[in-house]
Short mmCIF file of C-alpha atoms and ligand atoms in Angstrom, two decimals:
data_model
loop_
_atom_site.label_atom_id
_atom_site.label_comp_id
_atom_site.label_asym_id
_atom_site.label_seq_id
_atom_site.Cartn_x
_atom_site.Cartn_y
_atom_site.Cartn_z
CA MET A 1 -36.66 9.74 -2.39
CA GLN A 2 -35.85 6.11 -3.15
CA LYS A 3 -34.06 3.80 -0.76
CA LEU A 4 -32.68 0.28 -0.69
CA VAL A 5 -34.08 -2.07 1.93
CA VAL A 6 -31.70 -4.95 2.63
CA THR A 7 -32.18 -7.88 5.00
CA GLY A 8 -28.89 -9.60 5.63
CA GLY A 9 -27.87 -13.13 6.38
CA LYS A 10 -28.68 -14.84 3.09
CA PRO A 11 -25.78 -16.32 1.16
CA LEU A 12 -25.40 -15.19 -2.46
CA ARG A 13 -25.28 -17.87 -5.12
CA GLY A 14 -25.24 -17.80 -8.89
CA GLU A 15 -23.83 -16.26 -12.01
CA LEU A 16 -23.62 -12.57 -12.81
CA SER A 17 -22.50 -10.89 -16.01
CA VAL A 18 -20.41 -7.83 -15.14
CA GLN A 19 -21.73 -4.49 -16.42
CA GLY A 20 -19.70 -2.27 -18.75
CA SER A 21 -17.21 0.06 -17.11
CA LYS A 22 -18.52 3.46 -16.08
CA ASN A 23 -15.07 5.00 -15.92
CA SER A 24 -14.32 3.77 -19.46
CA ALA A 25 -17.67 4.60 -20.97
CA LEU A 26 -17.64 8.23 -19.80
CA PRO A 27 -14.37 9.35 -21.44
CA ILE A 28 -15.20 7.24 -24.50
CA MET A 29 -18.53 9.05 -24.86
CA ALA A 30 -16.68 12.38 -24.61
CA ALA A 31 -14.17 11.14 -27.21
CA SER A 32 -16.95 10.13 -29.57
CA LEU A 33 -17.73 13.79 -30.20
CA MET A 34 -14.34 14.09 -31.92
CA CYS A 35 -15.11 11.59 -34.68
CA GLY A 36 -17.12 13.71 -37.09
CA GLY A 37 -19.26 10.65 -37.82
CA GLU A 38 -21.18 7.94 -36.04
CA CYS A 39 -19.84 5.81 -33.18
CA ARG A 40 -21.63 2.76 -31.86
CA LEU A 41 -20.71 1.83 -28.33
CA HIS A 42 -21.64 -1.57 -26.96
CA ARG A 43 -21.78 -2.76 -23.35
CA CYS A 44 -22.61 0.75 -22.28
CA PRO A 45 -23.90 0.58 -18.68
CA LYS A 46 -27.31 2.13 -17.97
CA LEU A 47 -26.31 4.59 -15.27
CA THR A 48 -27.28 8.12 -14.33
CA ASP A 49 -23.70 9.33 -15.05
CA ILE A 50 -23.95 7.89 -18.56
CA TYR A 51 -27.22 9.76 -19.12
CA ALA A 52 -25.52 12.93 -17.82
CA ALA A 53 -22.80 12.44 -20.47
CA SER A 54 -25.45 11.98 -23.15
CA ARG A 55 -27.11 15.25 -22.07
CA ILE A 56 -23.80 17.04 -22.61
CA LEU A 57 -23.37 15.41 -26.03
CA ASN A 58 -26.89 16.38 -27.08
CA PHE A 59 -26.43 19.91 -25.74
CA VAL A 60 -23.36 20.56 -27.92
CA GLY A 61 -25.25 19.34 -30.99
CA CYS A 62 -24.46 15.61 -31.18
CA ARG A 63 -27.22 13.05 -31.43
CA CYS A 64 -26.82 10.47 -28.68
CA THR A 65 -29.37 7.66 -28.48
CA PHE A 66 -29.57 4.38 -26.58
CA SER A 67 -30.89 0.97 -27.45
CA GLY A 68 -30.45 -1.50 -24.60
CA ASN A 69 -26.79 -1.45 -23.68
CA SER A 70 -25.70 0.17 -26.92
CA ALA A 71 -25.27 3.88 -27.46
CA ALA A 72 -25.03 5.65 -30.81
CA VAL A 73 -23.33 9.04 -30.98
CA ASP A 74 -23.49 11.05 -34.18
CA SER A 75 -21.15 14.04 -33.94
CA ARG A 76 -21.65 15.49 -37.45
CA SER A 77 -23.78 18.36 -36.24
CA ILE A 78 -21.82 19.85 -33.30
CA ASP A 79 -22.72 23.53 -33.08
CA ARG A 80 -21.80 24.58 -29.54
CA THR A 81 -18.60 24.75 -27.54
CA GLU A 82 -20.04 25.82 -24.19
CA ILE A 83 -21.20 23.38 -21.55
CA PRO A 84 -23.57 24.94 -19.01
CA GLU A 85 -22.68 24.85 -15.35
CA GLU A 86 -25.64 22.65 -14.37
CA LEU A 87 -24.48 19.92 -16.79
CA MET A 88 -20.86 20.25 -15.65
CA ARG A 89 -21.93 19.87 -12.02
CA GLU A 90 -23.64 16.52 -12.60
CA MET A 91 -20.42 14.47 -12.53
CA ARG A 92 -16.64 14.60 -12.40
CA SER A 93 -16.18 13.23 -15.91
CA SER A 94 -17.75 16.32 -17.45
CA ILE A 95 -14.23 17.81 -17.33
CA ILE A 96 -13.08 15.26 -19.93
CA PHE A 97 -15.26 17.08 -22.46
CA MET A 98 -12.70 19.89 -22.23
CA GLY A 99 -9.97 17.92 -24.04
CA ALA A 100 -12.48 16.51 -26.52
CA MET A 101 -13.98 19.93 -27.38
CA LEU A 102 -10.52 21.47 -27.72
CA GLY A 103 -9.43 18.65 -30.00
CA THR A 104 -12.52 19.13 -32.16
CA ALA A 105 -13.39 22.82 -32.12
CA GLY A 106 -10.25 24.49 -30.75
CA GLU A 107 -12.24 26.16 -28.00
CA CYS A 108 -14.60 25.48 -25.13
CA THR A 109 -16.12 27.06 -22.06
CA VAL A 110 -16.69 24.80 -19.08
CA SER A 111 -16.81 25.09 -15.30
CA VAL A 112 -15.41 23.14 -12.38
CA PRO A 113 -16.92 19.63 -12.49
CA GLY A 114 -19.08 17.94 -9.84
CA GLY A 115 -18.80 14.31 -8.75
CA CYS A 116 -18.37 12.46 -5.47
CA GLU A 117 -17.06 14.50 -2.55
CA LEU A 118 -13.83 12.72 -1.76
CA GLY A 119 -11.90 15.78 -0.60
CA PRO A 120 -10.52 18.52 -2.83
CA ARG A 121 -10.48 17.44 -6.48
CA PRO A 122 -8.50 20.13 -8.29
CA ILE A 123 -7.93 20.20 -12.07
CA ASP A 124 -4.60 22.05 -11.98
CA MET A 125 -2.72 19.25 -13.79
CA HIS A 126 -5.31 19.22 -16.60
CA LEU A 127 -5.00 22.97 -17.10
CA THR A 128 -1.18 23.14 -16.89
CA ALA A 129 -0.83 20.38 -19.47
CA LEU A 130 -3.34 21.88 -21.89
CA LYS A 131 -1.58 25.26 -21.64
CA ARG A 132 1.65 23.53 -22.70
CA MET A 133 -0.19 22.36 -25.80
CA GLY A 134 -1.00 25.92 -26.81
CA VAL A 135 -4.37 26.40 -25.10
CA ASP A 136 -5.09 29.86 -23.64
CA ILE A 137 -7.09 29.44 -20.46
CA SER A 138 -8.78 32.19 -18.47
CA GLU A 139 -11.45 32.35 -15.82
CA LEU A 140 -14.47 34.54 -16.35
CA SER A 141 -17.24 34.73 -13.73
CA GLY A 142 -16.45 31.23 -12.47
CA ARG A 143 -16.33 29.78 -16.00
CA ILE A 144 -13.18 28.31 -17.53
CA VAL A 145 -12.71 29.74 -21.00
CA CYS A 146 -10.28 27.78 -23.23
CA ARG A 147 -9.15 28.82 -26.68
CA ILE A 148 -6.42 27.74 -29.05
CA PRO A 149 -5.43 30.88 -31.01
CA SER A 150 -4.33 28.92 -34.11
CA GLY A 151 -7.37 26.62 -33.85
CA ARG A 152 -5.21 23.51 -33.41
CA ALA A 153 -3.19 22.44 -30.37
CA HIS A 154 0.46 21.47 -30.80
CA GLY A 155 2.26 18.44 -29.42
CA ALA A 156 4.27 18.82 -26.21
CA LYS A 157 6.34 16.86 -23.72
CA ILE A 158 4.35 16.68 -20.49
CA SER A 159 5.44 15.17 -17.18
CA LEU A 160 2.63 14.75 -14.70
CA ALA A 161 3.42 15.32 -11.02
CA PHE A 162 1.00 12.45 -10.22
CA PRO A 163 -0.47 9.87 -12.64
CA SER A 164 -3.92 11.48 -12.67
CA VAL A 165 -6.49 9.48 -14.62
CA GLY A 166 -8.54 12.50 -15.69
CA ALA A 167 -5.53 14.65 -16.64
CA THR A 168 -4.08 11.78 -18.72
CA GLU A 169 -7.43 11.41 -20.52
CA ASN A 170 -7.75 15.13 -21.24
CA ILE A 171 -4.21 15.34 -22.62
CA ILE A 172 -4.74 12.28 -24.85
CA LEU A 173 -7.97 13.73 -26.24
CA CYS A 174 -6.42 17.09 -27.02
CA ALA A 175 -3.32 15.38 -28.47
CA VAL A 176 -4.97 13.00 -30.95
CA THR A 177 -5.85 15.85 -33.31
CA ALA A 178 -2.95 18.15 -32.34
CA ASP A 179 -0.17 19.18 -34.67
CA GLY A 180 2.83 16.92 -33.91
CA GLU A 181 3.74 14.48 -31.19
CA THR A 182 2.74 14.57 -27.53
CA VAL A 183 4.61 12.57 -24.92
CA ILE A 184 3.02 12.04 -21.50
CA ASN A 185 5.46 10.94 -18.80
CA ASN A 186 4.13 9.53 -15.53
CA ALA A 187 0.82 8.89 -17.29
CA ALA A 188 -1.96 7.02 -15.47
CA ARG A 189 -1.82 3.28 -16.24
CA GLU A 190 -5.42 2.44 -15.33
CA PRO A 191 -7.12 -0.10 -17.65
CA GLU A 192 -9.75 2.53 -18.47
CA ILE A 193 -6.99 4.63 -20.08
CA CYS A 194 -6.16 1.66 -22.32
CA ASP A 195 -9.85 1.29 -23.19
CA LEU A 196 -10.08 4.96 -24.18
CA CYS A 197 -6.95 4.57 -26.31
CA GLY A 198 -8.35 1.39 -27.87
CA PHE A 199 -11.48 3.30 -28.85
CA LEU A 200 -9.47 6.24 -30.22
CA ARG A 201 -7.27 3.88 -32.26
CA ALA A 202 -10.43 2.34 -33.71
CA CYS A 203 -11.30 5.92 -34.79
CA GLY A 204 -7.93 6.29 -36.50
CA ALA A 205 -5.85 7.88 -33.71
CA ARG A 206 -2.16 7.05 -33.38
CA ILE A 207 -1.35 6.25 -29.74
CA THR A 208 1.27 3.96 -28.23
CA GLY A 209 2.39 3.16 -24.69
CA ASP A 210 -1.02 3.16 -22.97
CA GLY A 211 -0.91 0.91 -19.92
CA GLU A 212 2.63 2.11 -19.34
CA SER A 213 3.94 5.30 -17.78
CA ARG A 214 4.99 6.89 -21.09
CA ILE A 215 2.27 7.44 -23.66
CA VAL A 216 3.07 8.83 -27.11
CA VAL A 217 0.34 10.38 -29.25
CA LYS A 218 1.01 11.38 -32.85
CA GLY A 219 -1.58 13.94 -33.82
CA LYS A 220 -3.61 13.74 -37.02
CA ALA A 221 -6.09 16.15 -38.53
CA LYS A 222 -9.20 13.95 -38.51
CA LEU A 223 -10.69 10.91 -36.84
CA HIS A 224 -13.57 8.77 -38.07
CA GLY A 225 -16.48 6.91 -36.49
CA CYS A 226 -16.26 3.30 -35.31
CA GLU A 227 -18.00 0.49 -33.47
CA TYR A 228 -16.52 -0.39 -30.06
CA THR A 229 -17.27 -2.58 -27.06
CA ILE A 230 -16.55 -1.05 -23.65
CA MET A 231 -14.51 -3.10 -21.16
CA PRO A 232 -16.20 -4.74 -18.16
CA ASP A 233 -16.27 -2.75 -14.91
CA ARG A 234 -13.54 -4.00 -12.57
CA ILE A 235 -14.96 -2.03 -9.62
CA ALA A 236 -18.48 -3.41 -10.06
CA ALA A 237 -16.84 -6.86 -10.15
CA ALA A 238 -14.96 -6.06 -6.92
CA THR A 239 -18.23 -4.94 -5.33
CA TYR A 240 -20.20 -8.13 -6.13
CA LEU A 241 -17.22 -10.25 -5.03
CA SER A 242 -17.06 -8.32 -1.73
CA MET A 243 -20.80 -8.87 -1.23
CA THR A 244 -20.44 -12.62 -1.70
CA ALA A 245 -17.31 -12.76 0.47
CA ALA A 246 -19.18 -10.95 3.27
CA ALA A 247 -22.55 -12.72 3.01
CA GLY A 248 -21.12 -16.15 2.17
CA GLY A 249 -21.99 -18.26 -0.85
CA GLU A 250 -20.51 -18.68 -4.30
CA ILE A 251 -20.56 -16.52 -7.37
CA ILE A 252 -19.34 -16.82 -10.93
CA LEU A 253 -18.74 -13.49 -12.58
CA THR A 254 -18.86 -13.77 -16.35
CA ASN A 255 -17.71 -11.03 -18.70
CA ALA A 256 -15.09 -10.06 -16.13
CA CYS A 257 -11.74 -8.49 -16.95
CA VAL A 258 -9.49 -10.82 -14.99
CA PRO A 259 -5.97 -9.31 -15.28
CA GLU A 260 -7.34 -5.83 -14.58
CA THR A 261 -9.12 -7.07 -11.43
CA GLU A 262 -6.06 -8.92 -10.11
CA PRO A 263 -4.74 -6.15 -7.80
CA PHE A 264 -8.07 -6.45 -5.94
CA LEU A 265 -8.30 -10.27 -6.14
CA SER A 266 -4.83 -10.78 -4.67
CA VAL A 267 -5.91 -8.90 -1.51
CA LEU A 268 -9.38 -10.47 -1.31
CA GLU A 269 -7.80 -13.92 -1.51
CA GLN A 270 -6.01 -13.23 1.81
CA THR A 271 -9.41 -13.24 3.58
CA GLY A 272 -9.62 -17.00 3.07
CA CYS A 273 -12.11 -17.01 0.17
CA SER A 274 -11.42 -19.47 -2.62
CA ILE A 275 -10.97 -17.63 -5.89
CA TYR A 276 -10.39 -19.17 -9.31
CA THR A 277 -10.12 -17.33 -12.57
CA GLY A 278 -10.62 -18.42 -16.15
CA GLU A 279 -10.97 -16.57 -19.39
CA ASN A 280 -13.27 -13.62 -18.58
CA LYS A 281 -14.57 -15.48 -15.51
CA ILE A 282 -14.02 -15.13 -11.78
CA TYR A 283 -15.30 -17.74 -9.33
CA LEU A 284 -15.46 -17.03 -5.61
CA HIS A 285 -16.53 -19.27 -2.75
CA SER A 286 -16.89 -17.93 0.77
CA GLY A 287 -17.77 -20.45 3.45
CA VAL A 288 -16.41 -19.71 6.85
CA ARG A 289 -15.83 -16.40 8.59
CA LEU A 290 -13.45 -14.11 6.68
CA ARG A 291 -9.93 -13.54 7.99
CA ALA A 292 -8.54 -10.02 8.38
CA VAL A 293 -5.92 -9.01 5.80
CA ARG A 294 -2.49 -9.08 7.45
CA GLU A 295 -0.71 -6.64 5.11
CA ARG A 296 -1.66 -2.98 5.21
CA ILE A 297 -4.08 -2.34 2.32
CA ARG A 298 -2.62 0.68 0.56
CA THR A 299 -4.60 2.30 -2.23
CA MET A 300 -2.30 3.23 -5.12
CA PRO A 301 -2.55 4.12 -8.79
CA HIS A 302 -2.95 1.04 -11.03
CA PRO A 303 -1.57 -1.63 -10.79
CA GLY A 304 -1.81 -0.96 -7.05
CA PHE A 305 -4.91 -1.67 -4.97
CA PRO A 306 -7.73 0.51 -6.41
CA THR A 307 -9.09 3.34 -4.25
CA ASP A 308 -12.53 2.65 -5.73
CA ALA A 309 -12.56 -0.79 -4.08
CA GLN A 310 -11.38 0.40 -0.65
CA ALA A 311 -14.85 1.00 0.82
CA VAL A 312 -16.44 -2.27 -0.37
CA LEU A 313 -13.56 -4.37 0.92
CA MET A 314 -13.62 -2.50 4.22
CA ALA A 315 -17.31 -3.36 4.61
CA ALA A 316 -16.53 -7.05 4.05
CA LEU A 317 -13.66 -6.96 6.56
CA ALA A 318 -15.75 -5.18 9.23
CA ALA A 319 -16.93 -8.59 10.48
CA ALA A 320 -13.74 -10.56 9.75
CA ASP A 321 -11.59 -12.36 12.27
CA GLY A 322 -8.86 -9.92 13.34
CA THR A 323 -7.75 -6.40 12.49
CA SER A 324 -7.20 -5.00 8.97
CA ILE A 325 -5.50 -1.70 8.27
CA PHE A 326 -6.27 0.50 5.27
CA GLU A 327 -4.20 3.41 3.98
CA GLU A 328 -5.95 5.72 1.51
CA ASN A 329 -3.35 7.41 -0.66
CA ILE A 330 -5.36 8.75 -3.60
CA PHE A 331 -8.10 10.93 -2.09
CA ASP A 332 -7.98 13.05 1.09
CA CYS A 333 -11.47 12.26 2.25
CA ARG A 334 -12.51 8.78 1.23
CA TYR A 335 -13.60 7.36 4.58
CA ARG A 336 -17.00 9.02 4.76
CA HIS A 337 -18.72 5.60 4.72
CA THR A 338 -17.12 4.58 8.01
CA ASP A 339 -19.74 6.39 10.16
CA ALA A 340 -22.49 4.30 8.57
CA LEU A 341 -20.50 1.08 9.06
CA ILE A 342 -19.94 2.03 12.72
CA LYS A 343 -23.68 2.61 13.08
CA MET A 344 -24.08 -0.98 11.85
CA GLY A 345 -21.81 -2.21 14.64
CA ALA A 346 -18.36 -2.00 12.99
CA ASP A 347 -15.29 -1.07 15.03
CA ILE A 348 -13.37 1.36 12.82
CA GLN A 349 -10.97 4.08 13.84
CA VAL A 350 -9.87 6.67 11.27
CA LEU A 351 -6.56 8.42 11.84
CA GLY A 352 -5.83 10.69 8.88
CA LYS A 353 -5.25 8.48 5.87
CA VAL A 354 -5.28 5.27 7.94
CA ALA A 355 -8.37 3.32 8.98
CA ILE A 356 -8.06 0.54 11.54
CA VAL A 357 -10.81 -2.03 11.16
CA LYS A 358 -11.20 -4.44 14.08
CA GLY A 359 -13.44 -7.26 12.96
CA VAL A 360 -16.59 -7.62 15.06
CA ARG A 361 -18.58 -10.84 15.53
CA ARG A 362 -21.54 -9.62 13.46
CA LEU A 363 -22.89 -6.36 12.03
CA HIS A 364 -26.52 -5.38 12.56
CA GLY A 365 -29.02 -3.54 10.38
CA ALA A 366 -29.44 0.24 10.71
CA ASN A 367 -30.80 3.25 8.83
CA VAL A 368 -27.91 4.76 6.90
CA GLU A 369 -27.33 7.34 4.18
CA ALA A 370 -25.12 6.75 1.14
CA THR A 371 -22.31 9.31 1.31
CA ASP A 372 -20.86 8.76 -2.18
CA LEU A 373 -20.93 6.11 -4.90
CA ARG A 374 -18.50 3.51 -3.49
CA GLY A 375 -19.33 4.40 0.11
CA GLY A 376 -23.00 3.65 -0.66
CA ALA A 377 -22.05 0.33 -2.27
CA ALA A 378 -20.04 -0.50 0.88
CA MET A 379 -23.20 -0.04 2.94
CA ALA A 380 -24.98 -2.56 0.70
CA VAL A 381 -22.07 -5.02 1.22
CA ALA A 382 -22.30 -4.61 5.00
CA ALA A 383 -26.11 -4.85 4.96
CA LEU A 384 -26.08 -8.19 3.11
CA ALA A 385 -23.86 -9.67 5.83
CA ALA A 386 -25.61 -8.01 8.78
CA GLU A 387 -28.25 -9.37 11.11
CA GLY A 388 -31.60 -7.67 10.50
CA THR A 389 -32.71 -5.01 8.06
CA THR A 390 -30.83 -1.98 6.77
CA GLN A 391 -32.37 0.95 4.94
CA ILE A 392 -29.98 2.90 2.72
CA THR A 393 -31.17 6.34 1.62
CA LYS A 394 -29.61 8.81 -0.85
CA ILE A 395 -29.13 5.92 -3.28
CA SER A 396 -28.82 8.29 -6.22
CA HIS A 397 -25.10 8.06 -5.37
CA ILE A 398 -25.21 4.27 -5.91
CA ASP A 399 -27.21 4.59 -9.14
CA ARG A 400 -24.39 6.67 -10.62
CA GLY A 401 -22.21 3.58 -10.87
CA TYR A 402 -24.20 0.33 -10.49
CA GLU A 403 -26.66 -0.89 -13.07
CA LYS A 404 -29.84 -1.99 -11.25
CA ILE A 405 -27.93 -3.14 -8.19
CA GLU A 406 -31.07 -4.56 -6.52
CA GLU A 407 -31.89 -6.75 -9.53
CA ALA A 408 -28.33 -8.08 -9.72
CA VAL A 409 -28.23 -8.95 -6.01
CA SER A 410 -31.79 -10.37 -5.89
CA ALA A 411 -30.96 -12.68 -8.78
CA LEU A 412 -28.16 -14.07 -6.58
CA GLY A 413 -30.64 -14.71 -3.74
CA GLY A 414 -29.98 -11.57 -1.70
CA ASP A 415 -32.90 -9.97 0.11
CA ILE A 416 -32.80 -6.45 -1.30
CA ARG A 417 -35.45 -4.20 -2.76
CA ARG A 418 -35.87 -0.63 -3.90
CA ALA A 419 -38.64 1.23 -2.11
N1 EPU B 501 -5.50 15.59 -8.71
C1 EPU B 501 -4.93 16.84 -8.53
N2 EPU B 501 -4.90 17.69 -9.60
C2 EPU B 501 -5.41 17.36 -10.81
C3 EPU B 501 -6.00 16.07 -10.98
C4 EPU B 501 -6.02 15.22 -9.89
O1 EPU B 501 -4.45 17.17 -7.45
O2 EPU B 501 -5.34 18.17 -11.75
C5 EPU B 501 -5.55 14.67 -7.54
C6 EPU B 501 -6.99 14.39 -7.11
O3 EPU B 501 -7.47 15.40 -6.28
C7 EPU B 501 -6.86 13.06 -6.42
C8 EPU B 501 -5.77 12.36 -7.23
O4 EPU B 501 -5.07 13.40 -7.92
O5 EPU B 501 -6.45 13.24 -5.10
C9 EPU B 501 -6.28 11.32 -8.21
O6 EPU B 501 -7.16 11.93 -9.13
P1 EPU B 501 -7.40 11.40 -10.62
O7 EPU B 501 -7.32 12.58 -11.51
O8 EPU B 501 -6.49 10.25 -10.89
O9 EPU B 501 -8.87 10.89 -10.52
P2 EPU B 501 -10.14 11.28 -11.40
O10 EPU B 501 -9.78 11.28 -12.84
O11 EPU B 501 -10.79 12.46 -10.82
C10 EPU B 501 -10.86 8.79 -11.74
C11 EPU B 501 -12.12 8.00 -11.50
C12 EPU B 501 -12.33 7.82 -10.01
C13 EPU B 501 -11.12 7.09 -9.45
C14 EPU B 501 -9.83 7.85 -9.78
C15 EPU B 501 -8.57 7.15 -9.34
C16 EPU B 501 -13.54 8.58 -13.34
C17 EPU B 501 -14.77 9.25 -13.80
N3 EPU B 501 -13.27 8.71 -12.06
O12 EPU B 501 -11.08 10.05 -11.10
O13 EPU B 501 -13.47 7.00 -9.86
O14 EPU B 501 -11.24 6.97 -8.06
O15 EPU B 501 -9.75 8.09 -11.20
O16 EPU B 501 -8.50 5.89 -9.88
O17 EPU B 501 -12.86 7.92 -14.10
C18 EPU B 501 -15.41 6.19 -8.81
O18 EPU B 501 -15.63 5.52 -9.83
O19 EPU B 501 -16.04 6.02 -7.74
C19 EPU B 501 -14.36 7.21 -8.83
C20 EPU B 501 -14.26 8.17 -7.92
#
């Protein structure tokens, strides 16, 4: 099994082009099967989750190929509507194929998706909404069997109890080819939802209101292929900024999505780092010891502080001056990385959804295991700032979301290698 070996204490300096967004690319790949033609996707990150999505596409009869950071998906030859359990289990986003298959074929059989263990991750909101659009859903030997009796879903007015990203995506996908208008109230406002809608519009879909709480989709019978460039990954950006903040140094992120990263930047700035933004660029300088963040850091749906950046910022604040308090409001169990940080010398107390982080003078290297994607990235952040060497195992979690993390960090002068 591969591991990352990181020796801390070296400042990071240089320029880094931000990878394409995983959480945009995955639903967009699912959506591409609805186009009945060829889609060319640019800035597609090379990640294990992306390859898992391509395996699903190829299984149902599409032809998905890669050339560098571009993917081509030809959906003219779809001939299956079932996704086997082993492919569903590979990642959480496999559930988004449900809306796409229903919108294309009027039926699908899937199973409960896999993904990071962040506490219970039900799909009740996805299923309730799809039922309102005319989908019959039953469970048969652990499989979820979905069928639209008339072959085409109908529009509906749906109010989500919580602005779930995945449920919003599934509803949009089923709605773009449905008969009539679908209104989603309390829709997720994450930038990745806007990117999915941007892609679908390029394929001919009629969607308005994305980025706001009320999305309106006017269904149409057919979509067409298109060429599309995926947005930059705001969480990868947050991770490399946290690394530089923790280890010291200066970084220029190019290809960054600045407004979308602002909820994170406005908190990071409180640590005393200098941050400047320009068009698609973020500059950060970290010289002296970081300061704790005074305000409680509450994870919230966008435009609140992103849950996906909670762990990496916590790692940076573990050796800051003073006490920072986190409140995780999106997932029930997203503090699994704290044990590893404590092993590296951090002083963190978890009380339900609150984590109290008392900054220590310095972290030290240790042998740790990645617990999940962002938790694993947090360990890399801590390791770059720590005294001595850290070995991170179970890095398959990290590879699900970061494109060649060791190459990116080495190019900035960090001492990190894959072994
Ligand atoms: N939820 C329900 N019922 C549902 C759907 C969601 O109770 O039917 C709950 C979840 O259990 C969770 C909360 O609602 O407690 C938020 O879930 P949401 O559906 O918004 O999240 P998701 O679609 O499963 C996506 C990202 C996550 C990111 C969240 C929140 C992808 C592939 N995943 O997950 O990304 O944390 O939105 O922004 O887009 C990551 O990249 O590391 C990651 C976990």
